[in-house]
Each structure stands twice: as C-alpha cells, then as structure tokens.
C-alpha cells in the first residue's frame, strides 16, 4: 500500500530492472523469465488470458539473475518475475514467485480461478500441491538424473526423489480419474502450474522410464490435452532466444 504522503511510483523510471531490460512497450506487462517449467507458467497464463506483455530473457549463462537490476525486482534471484505498469490502484506492481504471479493474473482478469468459493479453494490447494511438491521433487529428479548429480555413485539420493516423484504422480493419477482438469471441468492456474513440470520430467529430464510414467494413464491423458492448447504451445516458447 502506498503511503498517503509518498510520491506515486512511475514506470519505468522508479524500477532499476528497466535499465538493464528497457521496455519497448512500457504500457504492457513486463515479464522477466526463461522457458523453464516455472518460467512458462507465467507466459502460458498470459497467453491464455490474452494480456499484452513484453518478455525479457534473464540469461543464467551471464548471471543476469544476480545483477543488481534483477535483484531489485526479485531479491531471491529466481525467474520468473513481472512488472505490471497497470497494477492495483493504477500503480505499477513488481512481483516474483510464479504461484503468486499466477494468482495475481487470475484475480486481475477474473479468469483461471472458479468464481465459486469452495471450488476456488480446491484450485488453490492443487496450486500449493505443485508449489510445495511437484516442482521441488521433480526438479531434484532432474538434478540427479540429468545434471551434475547423475555422476554421483551413490544412487540413494536419486532413488529417494524418484520414489517421491512416483508417489506424486500417483496422487495426480488417482485424482484425475473422471475429471477433465485438476478441478473437474474448470481449467485453472493449478493446471498451468502443474503440467509444465510433468512435461519437463518426461521430456527435458528424460525421466519417463525412471519414474514409470507409462503407468500413469490419467496423467498422460491430461498432459496431452494441456499440450494441445494453442496458448500453451505459444507460452512454452517464451521468452524466445
């Protein structure tokens, strides 16, 4: 909340991040990201909602995420982050954490969350399930199967995370029986948060056989429906380059 005597924030001048990533379209929402599972959550949501936005690449190869300009937006030095010049009360809003950004975009537009209070909280519980379980655990599988951890001779850490990934896939598989999406017929931010991680686990991480993905037929069905959405296909490639 703006202090009653504070000068209103102006965009882009009051935000150092725009000095490193100048806004060609300062009237649009600014997205600072990479096409990773967490990053594409936000670009997919923006594409689904049809909100005008401008995407900026935060290159890990050059440690952009550790630059003072990016840290001024997200002190946790993680992507994605946004800067909405048309935030609450007409004031610019900087925001980080993919789950918080998804909730903000849903509430800003009145979409991607059920209007019914009970179903809204059902969507939120599955969003939190992704944030607290699916993302961190699948990411650890990726580390121990694809990246530096694969060189570890001791496979007990890998197997621990593989077992937990299988358990989480089982939870999803049982829940999705007879449902179109995680909240029944409602396509929500919970789906936009979850399915990029499942897609990454079996695709980029190459861990389908490791986690026994063939067993989870309901997960397979819904992932394919998700990947068939045009907005998802566009969002998965943002930011380009």
XYZ file of N, CA and C in Angstrom:
723
model
N 0.841 -1.192 0.000
C 0.000 0.000 0.000
C 0.880 1.247 0.000
N 0.542 2.213 -0.851
C 1.325 3.435 -0.937
C 1.057 4.326 0.264
N 2.122 4.835 0.878
C 1.966 5.762 1.991
C 1.251 7.017 1.488
N 0.291 7.581 2.267
C -0.501 8.711 1.766
C 0.337 9.916 1.373
N 1.538 10.044 1.951
C 2.375 11.194 1.632
C 3.514 10.848 0.665
N 3.569 9.576 0.230
C 4.639 9.165 -0.669
C 4.296 9.554 -2.102
N 5.336 9.898 -2.854
C 5.109 10.209 -4.257
C 4.736 8.925 -4.992
N 3.783 8.982 -5.912
C 3.404 7.775 -6.641
C 4.567 7.260 -7.481
N 4.637 5.930 -7.590
C 5.675 5.318 -8.409
C 5.395 5.610 -9.878
N 6.443 5.812 -10.618
C 6.292 6.000 -12.060
C 7.024 4.894 -12.783
N 6.436 4.479 -13.875
C 7.040 3.416 -14.679
C 7.526 4.031 -15.977
N 8.755 3.757 -16.435
C 9.707 2.800 -15.846
C 10.743 3.410 -14.912
N 10.694 4.701 -14.662
C 11.825 5.399 -14.045
C 12.155 4.912 -12.638
N 11.177 4.462 -11.882
C 11.430 4.068 -10.497
C 11.838 2.603 -10.354
N 12.063 1.910 -11.455
C 12.370 0.488 -11.388
C 13.691 0.205 -12.106
N 14.766 -0.038 -11.333
C 16.095 -0.256 -11.935
C 16.129 -1.391 -12.948
N 15.233 -2.385 -12.813
C 15.253 -3.518 -13.736
C 15.068 -3.064 -15.179
N 14.363 -1.936 -15.367
C 14.118 -1.472 -16.734
C 15.347 -0.805 -17.351
N 16.358 -0.545 -16.550
C 17.595 -0.003 -17.121
C 18.397 -1.093 -17.824
N 18.342 -2.288 -17.286
C 19.047 -3.422 -17.909
C 18.209 -4.024 -19.027
N 16.893 -4.029 -18.822
C 15.968 -4.557 -19.821
C 14.976 -3.454 -20.190
N 15.365 -2.523 -21.062
C 14.474 -1.412 -21.412
C 13.153 -1.917 -21.996
N 12.090 -1.221 -21.650
C 10.767 -1.596 -22.140
C 10.492 -0.917 -23.473
N 10.356 -1.725 -24.517
C 9.965 -1.170 -25.813
C 8.500 -0.757 -25.805
N 7.719 -1.429 -24.952
C 6.284 -1.131 -24.827
C 5.961 -0.932 -23.343
N 6.278 0.224 -22.791
C 6.129 0.425 -21.342
C 4.696 0.375 -20.837
N 3.735 0.375 -21.743
C 2.339 0.254 -21.320
C 1.939 -1.200 -21.072
N 2.801 -2.140 -21.468
C 2.484 -3.558 -21.327
C 3.126 -4.152 -20.078
N 2.558 -5.251 -19.619
C 3.162 -6.006 -18.514
C 4.526 -6.515 -18.968
N 5.525 -6.360 -18.114
C 6.890 -6.787 -18.409
C 7.169 -8.117 -17.706
N 7.613 -9.107 -18.487
C 7.923 -10.440 -17.965
C 9.423 -10.674 -18.077
N 10.041 -11.085 -16.981
C 11.475 -11.385 -16.925
C 11.590 -12.875 -16.633
N 12.093 -13.647 -17.604
C 11.898 -15.088 -17.473
C 12.832 -15.879 -18.381
N 12.640 -17.181 -18.362
C 13.262 -18.162 -19.250
C 12.217 -19.258 -19.495
N 12.327 -20.001 -20.601
C 11.359 -21.081 -20.837
C 11.680 -22.345 -20.047
N 11.664 -22.218 -18.729
C 11.788 -23.337 -17.794
C 10.389 -23.674 -17.269
N 10.219 -24.782 -16.539
C 8.877 -25.098 -16.033
C 8.261 -23.975 -15.200
N 9.051 -23.323 -14.352
C 8.499 -22.212 -13.577
C 8.260 -20.988 -14.450
N 9.183 -20.736 -15.370
C 9.042 -19.564 -16.220
C 7.827 -19.621 -17.117
N 7.593 -20.777 -17.738
C 6.493 -20.853 -18.700
C 5.127 -20.865 -18.032
N 5.059 -21.099 -16.744
C 3.762 -20.946 -16.064
C 3.171 -19.566 -16.376
N 4.006 -18.549 -16.248
C 3.509 -17.183 -16.389
C 3.251 -16.840 -17.850
N 4.148 -17.235 -18.756
C 3.913 -16.931 -20.168
C 2.680 -17.669 -20.691
N 2.452 -18.900 -20.241
C 1.245 -19.622 -20.647
C 0.001 -18.908 -20.127
N 0.028 -18.490 -18.865
C -1.122 -17.769 -18.310
C -1.385 -16.488 -19.088
N -0.344 -15.757 -19.408
C -0.506 -14.519 -20.165
C -1.091 -14.796 -21.547
N -0.639 -15.867 -22.181
C -1.185 -16.230 -23.483
C -2.640 -16.677 -23.371
N -2.957 -17.456 -22.339
C -4.336 -17.892 -22.144
C -5.270 -16.694 -21.918
N -4.773 -15.710 -21.189
C -5.593 -14.552 -20.830
C -5.617 -13.485 -21.919
N -4.682 -13.569 -22.857
C -4.622 -12.566 -23.906
C -4.172 -11.202 -23.433
N -3.416 -11.155 -22.349
C -2.931 -9.877 -21.835
C -1.708 -9.419 -22.635
N -1.649 -8.147 -23.012
C -0.445 -7.665 -23.700
C 0.754 -7.682 -22.746
N 1.863 -8.243 -23.221
C 3.057 -8.299 -22.377
C 4.298 -8.246 -23.244
N 5.398 -7.931 -22.583
C 6.708 -7.891 -23.236
C 7.642 -8.796 -22.448
N 8.274 -9.751 -23.147
C 9.112 -10.740 -22.467
C 10.588 -10.399 -22.605
N 11.320 -10.551 -21.515
C 12.754 -10.295 -21.479
C 13.478 -11.551 -21.007
N 14.556 -11.904 -21.685
C 15.357 -13.074 -21.318
C 16.274 -12.726 -20.148
N 16.198 -13.507 -19.086
C 17.124 -13.400 -17.954
C 18.120 -14.550 -18.106
N 19.262 -14.254 -18.670
C 20.210 -15.301 -19.044
C 21.007 -15.782 -17.837
N 20.885 -17.080 -17.539
C 21.705 -17.664 -16.483
C 23.156 -17.786 -16.939
N 23.382 -17.880 -18.250
C 24.743 -18.025 -18.771
C 25.598 -16.813 -18.434
N 24.974 -15.638 -18.329
C 25.702 -14.409 -17.983
C 25.326 -13.904 -16.589
N 24.688 -14.793 -15.795
C 24.314 -14.463 -14.408
C 23.436 -13.215 -14.311
N 22.556 -13.044 -15.291
C 21.618 -11.920 -15.230
C 20.810 -11.918 -13.942
N 20.506 -13.128 -13.448
C 19.651 -13.224 -12.263
C 20.330 -12.689 -11.003
N 21.654 -12.517 -11.065
C 22.402 -11.991 -9.922
C 22.740 -10.509 -10.086
N 22.284 -9.911 -11.167
C 22.579 -8.499 -11.405
C 21.800 -7.620 -10.427
N 22.354 -6.464 -10.051
C 21.633 -5.565 -9.144
C 20.255 -5.179 -9.676
N 20.152 -5.053 -10.990
C 18.867 -4.656 -11.569
C 17.811 -5.737 -11.352
N 18.199 -7.014 -11.575
C 17.210 -8.073 -11.365
C 16.922 -8.273 -9.888
N 17.959 -8.188 -9.059
C 17.753 -8.342 -7.618
C 16.864 -7.247 -7.046
N 16.812 -6.094 -7.695
C 15.910 -5.046 -7.236
C 14.451 -5.443 -7.440
N 14.217 -6.366 -8.379
C 12.868 -6.866 -8.634
C 12.586 -8.129 -7.835
N 13.568 -9.037 -7.800
C 13.428 -10.276 -7.039
C 14.684 -10.538 -6.237
N 14.671 -10.241 -4.945
C 15.849 -10.469 -4.105
C 16.223 -11.940 -3.975
N 15.310 -12.831 -4.386
C 15.584 -14.274 -4.347
C 16.254 -14.761 -5.630
N 16.585 -13.874 -6.526
C 17.309 -14.138 -7.783
C 16.808 -15.361 -8.559
N 15.500 -15.503 -8.645
C 14.902 -16.586 -9.426
C 13.932 -16.007 -10.452
N 13.795 -16.714 -11.568
C 12.751 -16.354 -12.521
C 11.543 -17.243 -12.253
N 10.346 -16.792 -12.636
C 10.005 -15.557 -13.330
C 9.714 -14.429 -12.353
N 9.707 -13.220 -12.891
C 9.240 -12.045 -12.163
C 8.532 -11.154 -13.169
N 7.654 -10.309 -12.666
C 6.934 -9.401 -13.559
C 6.955 -7.995 -12.997
N 6.676 -7.055 -13.885
C 6.433 -5.674 -13.513
C 5.217 -5.226 -14.309
N 4.116 -5.032 -13.614
C 2.872 -4.631 -14.278
C 2.694 -3.131 -14.120
N 2.786 -2.360 -15.208
C 2.627 -0.912 -15.087
C 1.206 -0.502 -14.729
N 0.266 -1.437 -14.900
C -1.142 -1.162 -14.607
C -1.610 -2.045 -13.459
N -0.957 -1.895 -12.322
C -1.279 -2.706 -11.161
C -2.450 -2.165 -10.375
N -2.668 -2.682 -9.172
C -3.786 -2.232 -8.342
C -3.745 -0.728 -8.106
N -4.886 -0.105 -8.210
C -4.968 1.341 -7.997
C -4.260 2.147 -9.072
N -3.976 1.501 -10.217
C -3.290 2.202 -11.292
C -1.812 2.389 -11.069
N -1.268 1.758 -10.013
C 0.150 1.877 -9.691
C 0.924 0.682 -10.246
N 2.187 0.878 -10.644
C 2.999 -0.264 -11.084
C 3.157 -1.279 -9.953
N 3.148 -2.561 -10.329
C 3.298 -3.638 -9.351
C 4.429 -4.568 -9.762
N 5.529 -4.593 -8.988
C 6.552 -5.630 -9.190
C 6.174 -6.869 -8.392
N 6.428 -8.060 -8.965
C 6.002 -9.288 -8.290
C 6.898 -10.445 -8.712
N 7.287 -11.273 -7.728
C 8.017 -12.503 -8.031
C 7.323 -13.674 -7.373
N 7.819 -14.874 -7.638
C 7.247 -16.173 -7.267
C 6.112 -16.533 -8.229
N 6.308 -17.614 -8.970
C 5.374 -17.977 -10.038
C 3.953 -18.201 -9.525
N 3.811 -18.819 -8.362
C 2.473 -19.044 -7.830
C 1.759 -17.751 -7.505
N 2.477 -16.807 -6.909
C 1.884 -15.508 -6.597
C 1.510 -14.767 -7.873
N 2.352 -14.868 -8.902
C 2.062 -14.193 -10.162
C 0.821 -14.794 -10.812
N 0.699 -16.116 -10.795
C -0.491 -16.758 -11.361
C -1.755 -16.292 -10.648
N -1.709 -16.218 -9.330
C -2.876 -15.755 -8.578
C -3.201 -14.307 -8.917
N -2.165 -13.492 -9.019
C -2.377 -12.084 -9.360
C -3.048 -11.952 -10.724
N -2.545 -12.673 -11.721
C -3.112 -12.566 -13.065
C -4.549 -13.077 -13.099
N -4.818 -14.148 -12.355
C -6.184 -14.679 -12.311
C -7.138 -13.672 -11.675
N -6.699 -13.055 -10.580
C -7.573 -12.096 -9.899
C -7.687 -10.788 -10.679
N -6.639 -10.417 -11.382
C -6.667 -9.196 -12.195
C -7.717 -9.302 -13.303
N -7.855 -10.509 -13.859
C -8.733 -10.704 -15.009
C -10.060 -11.372 -14.667
N -10.155 -11.962 -13.481
C -11.363 -12.707 -13.142
C -11.483 -14.018 -13.896
N -10.333 -14.577 -14.290
C -10.328 -15.825 -15.046
C -9.296 -16.789 -14.458
N -9.388 -18.048 -14.860
C -8.459 -19.118 -14.461
C -8.560 -19.498 -12.982
N -9.580 -19.001 -12.304
C -9.955 -19.453 -10.964
C -11.474 -19.515 -10.911
N -12.047 -20.576 -10.344
C -13.509 -20.650 -10.256
C -14.074 -19.508 -9.419
N -15.248 -19.024 -9.790
C -15.911 -17.969 -9.024
C -16.469 -18.512 -7.711
N -16.901 -19.765 -7.724
C -17.420 -20.394 -6.516
C -16.309 -20.528 -5.481
N -16.573 -20.105 -4.245
C -15.529 -20.054 -3.226
C -14.938 -21.429 -2.934
N -15.780 -22.439 -2.801
C -15.278 -23.779 -2.485
C -14.382 -24.297 -3.610
N -14.812 -24.110 -4.846
C -14.009 -24.591 -5.970
C -12.749 -23.743 -6.148
N -12.840 -22.486 -5.789
C -11.647 -21.635 -5.819
C -10.572 -22.209 -4.890
N -10.983 -22.588 -3.682
C -10.001 -23.148 -2.751
C -9.543 -24.535 -3.178
N -10.370 -25.253 -3.898
C -9.924 -26.529 -4.456
C -8.794 -26.292 -5.464
N -8.948 -25.256 -6.282
C -7.878 -24.909 -7.223
C -6.626 -24.472 -6.486
N -6.799 -23.681 -5.438
C -5.637 -23.196 -4.686
C -4.897 -24.340 -4.013
N -5.628 -25.355 -3.529
C -4.924 -26.462 -2.871
C -4.045 -27.209 -3.878
N -4.515 -27.353 -5.118
C -3.694 -28.034 -6.120
C -2.559 -27.152 -6.613
N -2.760 -25.856 -6.603
C -1.649 -24.948 -6.901
C -0.561 -25.098 -5.840
N -0.951 -25.134 -4.570
C 0.022 -25.298 -3.487
C 0.683 -26.680 -3.543
N -0.076 -27.693 -3.951
C 0.472 -29.037 -4.140
C 1.617 -29.003 -5.156
N 1.426 -28.246 -6.232
C 2.503 -28.114 -7.216
C 3.686 -27.351 -6.635
N 3.412 -26.230 -6.002
C 4.490 -25.384 -5.495
C 5.326 -26.104 -4.436
N 4.664 -26.844 -3.559
C 5.372 -27.479 -2.451
C 5.883 -28.873 -2.742
N 5.304 -29.544 -3.751
C 5.661 -30.931 -4.001
C 6.180 -31.186 -5.398
N 5.314 -31.036 -6.376
C 5.653 -31.420 -7.749
C 6.905 -30.695 -8.251
N 6.941 -29.382 -8.108
C 8.086 -28.624 -8.615
C 9.400 -29.001 -7.941
N 9.482 -28.885 -6.613
C 10.747 -29.216 -5.945
C 11.189 -30.664 -6.136
N 10.251 -31.606 -6.058
C 10.644 -33.018 -6.159
C 11.031 -33.402 -7.587
N 10.268 -32.947 -8.566
C 10.624 -33.253 -9.949
C 11.956 -32.595 -10.308
N 12.180 -31.403 -9.775
C 13.452 -30.721 -10.023
C 14.637 -31.498 -9.480
N 14.462 -32.123 -8.332
C 15.540 -32.943 -7.768
C 15.785 -34.187 -8.622
N 14.724 -34.767 -9.152
C 14.910 -35.890 -10.074
C 15.758 -35.442 -11.262
N 15.457 -34.265 -11.777
C 16.238 -33.738 -12.890
C 17.704 -33.573 -12.539
N 17.978 -33.057 -11.340
C 19.372 -32.861 -10.919
C 20.114 -34.183 -10.854
N 19.493 -35.192 -10.244
C 20.193 -36.458 -10.031
C 20.162 -37.370 -11.255
N 19.286 -37.087 -12.217
C 19.199 -37.942 -13.405
C 19.868 -37.321 -14.620
N 19.787 -35.997 -14.768
C 20.276 -35.352 -15.989
C 21.507 -34.488 -15.763
N 21.582 -33.818 -14.621
C 22.637 -32.829 -14.415
C 23.761 -33.395 -13.551
N 24.408 -32.548 -12.763
C 25.633 -32.946 -12.054
C 25.434 -34.162 -11.156
N 24.248 -34.279 -10.574
C 24.012 -35.373 -9.647
C 24.067 -36.748 -10.276
N 23.946 -36.824 -11.596
C 23.977 -38.135 -12.243
C 25.342 -38.798 -12.115
N 26.378 -37.991 -11.809
C 27.724 -38.541 -11.654
C 27.941 -39.158 -10.275
N 27.020 -38.932 -9.351
C 27.187 -39.474 -8.001
C 27.071 -41.005 -8.043
N 28.043 -41.673 -7.471
C 27.986 -43.134 -7.463
C 26.871 -43.643 -6.554
N 26.659 -42.951 -5.458
C 25.616 -43.347 -4.513
C 24.262 -42.936 -5.093
N 23.428 -43.914 -5.445
C 22.146 -43.626 -6.087
C 21.002 -43.475 -5.090
N 21.306 -43.524 -3.807
C 20.226 -43.394 -2.831
C 19.546 -42.035 -2.887
N 20.262 -40.912 -3.045
C 19.556 -39.632 -3.180
C 18.636 -39.603 -4.403
N 19.129 -40.073 -5.543
C 18.293 -40.119 -6.743
C 17.042 -40.961 -6.504
N 17.246 -42.125 -5.928
C 16.126 -43.040 -5.737
C 15.095 -42.476 -4.761
N 15.553 -41.704 -3.797
C 14.614 -41.069 -2.860
C 13.678 -40.133 -3.616
N 14.233 -39.306 -4.493
C 13.408 -38.343 -5.215
C 12.589 -39.012 -6.308
N 13.107 -40.064 -6.902
C 12.326 -40.822 -7.876
C 11.101 -41.423 -7.196
N 11.279 -41.988 -6.021
C 10.149 -42.575 -5.293
C 9.107 -41.518 -4.955
N 9.559 -40.338 -4.565
C 8.615 -39.275 -4.229
C 7.917 -38.750 -5.482
N 8.645 -38.669 -6.599
C 8.016 -38.247 -7.857
C 6.948 -39.256 -8.276
N 7.240 -40.537 -8.122
C 6.246 -41.572 -8.434
C 5.023 -41.442 -7.534
N 5.256 -41.175 -6.265
C 4.126 -41.013 -5.339
C 3.243 -39.839 -5.761
N 3.874 -38.710 -6.115
C 3.115 -37.531 -6.527
C 2.360 -37.784 -7.825
N 2.987 -38.481 -8.769
C 2.280 -38.841 -9.993
C 1.088 -39.735 -9.694
N 1.239 -40.611 -8.727
C 0.125 -41.466 -8.318
C -1.019 -40.666 -7.719
N -0.687 -39.666 -6.912
C -1.721 -38.791 -6.347
C -2.497 -38.110 -7.475
N -1.763 -37.550 -8.437
C -2.409 -36.897 -9.578
C -3.251 -37.884 -10.375
N -2.697 -39.062 -10.611
C -3.386 -40.050 -11.443
C -4.724 -40.463 -10.835
N -4.721 -40.734 -9.535
C -5.965 -41.130 -8.865
C -6.971 -39.985 -8.861
N -6.484 -38.779 -8.605
C -7.387 -37.626 -8.525
C -8.037 -37.315 -9.871
N -7.310 -37.527 -10.965
C -7.797 -37.121 -12.286
C -8.805 -38.088 -12.890
N -9.002 -39.241 -12.274
C -9.953 -40.212 -12.829
C -11.340 -39.570 -12.940
N -11.873 -39.531 -14.159
C -13.199 -38.961 -14.377
C -13.233 -37.448 -14.436
N -12.071 -36.799 -14.445
C -12.018 -35.338 -14.475
C -11.315 -34.870 -15.747
N -11.739 -33.706 -16.230
C -11.089 -33.116 -17.392
C -9.776 -32.450 -16.994
N -9.825 -31.713 -15.889
C -8.666 -30.982 -15.363
C -8.579 -31.233 -13.862
N -7.639 -30.590 -13.212
C -7.444 -30.832 -11.775
C -8.661 -30.434 -10.949
N -9.399 -29.420 -11.417
C -10.627 -29.012 -10.714
C -11.816 -29.328 -11.621
N -11.970 -30.589 -11.934
C -13.106 -31.027 -12.743
C -13.065 -30.444 -14.137
N -14.130 -29.742 -14.505
C -14.218 -29.141 -15.834
C -13.551 -27.776 -15.899
N -13.113 -27.246 -14.768
C -12.519 -25.910 -14.714
C -11.016 -25.979 -14.990
N -10.587 -25.332 -16.054
C -9.157 -25.182 -16.363
C -8.661 -23.979 -15.564
N -7.669 -24.204 -14.703
C -7.285 -23.175 -13.734
C -5.771 -22.992 -13.673
N -5.379 -22.050 -12.836
C -3.950 -21.821 -12.597
C -3.269 -23.068 -12.042
N -4.028 -23.956 -11.405
C -3.420 -25.198 -10.905
C -2.900 -26.049 -12.057
N -3.646 -26.107 -13.144
C -3.184 -26.841 -14.320
C -1.985 -26.158 -14.958
N -2.049 -24.835 -15.077
C -0.953 -24.096 -15.694
C 0.328 -24.243 -14.880
N 0.204 -24.413 -13.571
C 1.376 -24.610 -12.717
C 1.929 -26.028 -12.811
N 1.053 -27.007 -12.908
C 1.445 -28.413 -12.771
C 1.981 -29.034 -14.046
N 1.295 -28.838 -15.157
C 1.608 -29.628 -16.348
C 2.940 -29.278 -16.989
N 3.438 -28.042 -16.924
C 4.798 -27.825 -17.427
C 5.849 -28.656 -16.698
N 5.622 -28.915 -15.409
C 6.578 -29.725 -14.651
C 6.507 -31.197 -15.050
N 5.289 -31.708 -15.268
C 5.165 -33.092 -15.726
C 5.802 -33.233 -17.104
N 5.531 -32.274 -17.970
C 6.100 -32.286 -19.316
C 7.623 -32.258 -19.269
N 8.184 -31.470 -18.366
C 9.633 -31.359 -18.245
C 10.247 -32.649 -17.694
N 9.551 -33.280 -16.758
C 10.049 -34.510 -16.142
C 10.263 -35.593 -17.192
N 9.305 -35.752 -18.076
C 9.387 -36.838 -19.056
C 10.081 -36.399 -20.341
N 10.142 -35.074 -20.576
C 10.760 -34.558 -21.786
C 12.199 -34.170 -21.570
N 12.419 -32.953 -21.129
C 13.776 -32.421 -20.970
C 14.616 -33.257 -20.006
N 14.023 -33.689 -18.905
C 14.776 -34.510 -17.943
C 14.951 -35.952 -18.428
N 14.120 -36.411 -19.325
C 14.239 -37.770 -19.847
C 14.038 -38.842 -18.798
N 13.123 -38.589 -17.858
C 12.969 -39.494 -16.714
C 11.705 -40.344 -16.783
N 11.092 -40.460 -17.960
C 9.838 -41.216 -18.068
C 10.001 -42.658 -17.602
N 11.016 -43.346 -18.110
C 11.225 -44.742 -17.707
C 11.606 -44.841 -16.238
N 12.400 -43.883 -15.781
C 12.877 -43.908 -14.398
C 11.722 -43.848 -13.403
N 10.690 -43.043 -13.705
C 9.565 -42.878 -12.774
C 8.391 -43.776 -13.140
N 8.535 -44.600 -14.177
C 7.435 -45.476 -14.577
C 6.238 -44.719 -15.116
N 6.511 -43.735 -15.951
C 5.451 -42.842 -16.428
C 4.341 -43.586 -17.172
N 4.660 -44.693 -17.816
C 3.658 -45.435 -18.582
C 2.491 -45.908 -17.717
N 2.715 -46.019 -16.409
C 1.661 -46.491 -15.508
C 0.582 -45.435 -15.269
N 0.906 -44.181 -15.491
C 0.022 -43.096 -15.058
C -0.802 -42.586 -16.245
N -1.794 -43.386 -16.617
C -2.535 -43.119 -17.848
C -3.400 -41.863 -17.746
N -3.924 -41.563 -16.588
C -4.736 -40.355 -16.444
C -3.861 -39.106 -16.555
N -2.682 -39.157 -15.975
C -1.730 -38.050 -16.098
C -1.366 -37.851 -17.567
N -1.112 -38.934 -18.271
C -0.783 -38.839 -19.696
C -1.913 -38.173 -20.472
N -3.141 -38.569 -20.186
C -4.298 -38.029 -20.900
C -4.413 -36.515 -20.726
N -4.291 -36.059 -19.486
C -4.490 -34.633 -19.226
C -3.295 -33.826 -19.725
N -2.080 -34.371 -19.607
C -0.923 -33.660 -20.143
C -1.082 -33.434 -21.646
N -1.542 -34.435 -22.374
C -1.715 -34.281 -23.814
C -2.770 -33.227 -24.133
N -3.829 -33.187 -23.351
C -4.855 -32.152 -23.551
C -4.286 -30.767 -23.282
N -3.447 -30.679 -22.282
C -2.801 -29.403 -21.953
C -1.897 -28.959 -23.091
N -1.052 -29.858 -23.575
C -0.089 -29.515 -24.620
C -0.769 -29.205 -25.952
N -2.019 -29.633 -26.123
C -2.750 -29.362 -27.365
C -3.323 -27.951 -27.413
N -3.327 -27.242 -26.292
C -3.900 -25.899 -26.261
C -2.965 -24.918 -26.994
N -3.491 -24.131 -27.928
C -2.637 -23.183 -28.652
C -1.906 -22.205 -27.742
N -2.555 -21.715 -26.699
C -1.908 -20.773 -25.795
C -0.742 -21.423 -25.066
N -0.876 -22.697 -24.740
C 0.215 -23.440 -24.090
C 1.392 -23.570 -25.055
N 1.094 -23.910 -26.293
C 2.154 -24.068 -27.286
C 2.928 -22.763 -27.485
N 2.198 -21.638 -27.480
C 2.871 -20.352 -27.613
C 3.683 -20.024 -26.367
N 3.080 -20.236 -25.207
C 3.732 -19.881 -23.942
C 4.977 -20.681 -23.643
N 5.023 -21.929 -24.113
C 6.187 -22.788 -23.865
C 7.450 -22.260 -24.537
N 7.307 -21.392 -25.520
C 8.457 -20.871 -26.260
C 8.835 -19.451 -25.848
N 8.301 -18.985 -24.703
C 8.542 -17.597 -24.257
C 9.386 -17.605 -22.993
N 10.386 -16.715 -22.907
C 10.827 -15.812 -23.977
C 11.713 -16.516 -24.991
N 11.582 -16.122 -26.235
C 12.408 -16.684 -27.286
C 13.857 -16.199 -27.112
N 14.776 -17.015 -27.584
C 16.181 -16.604 -27.509
C 16.806 -16.857 -26.181
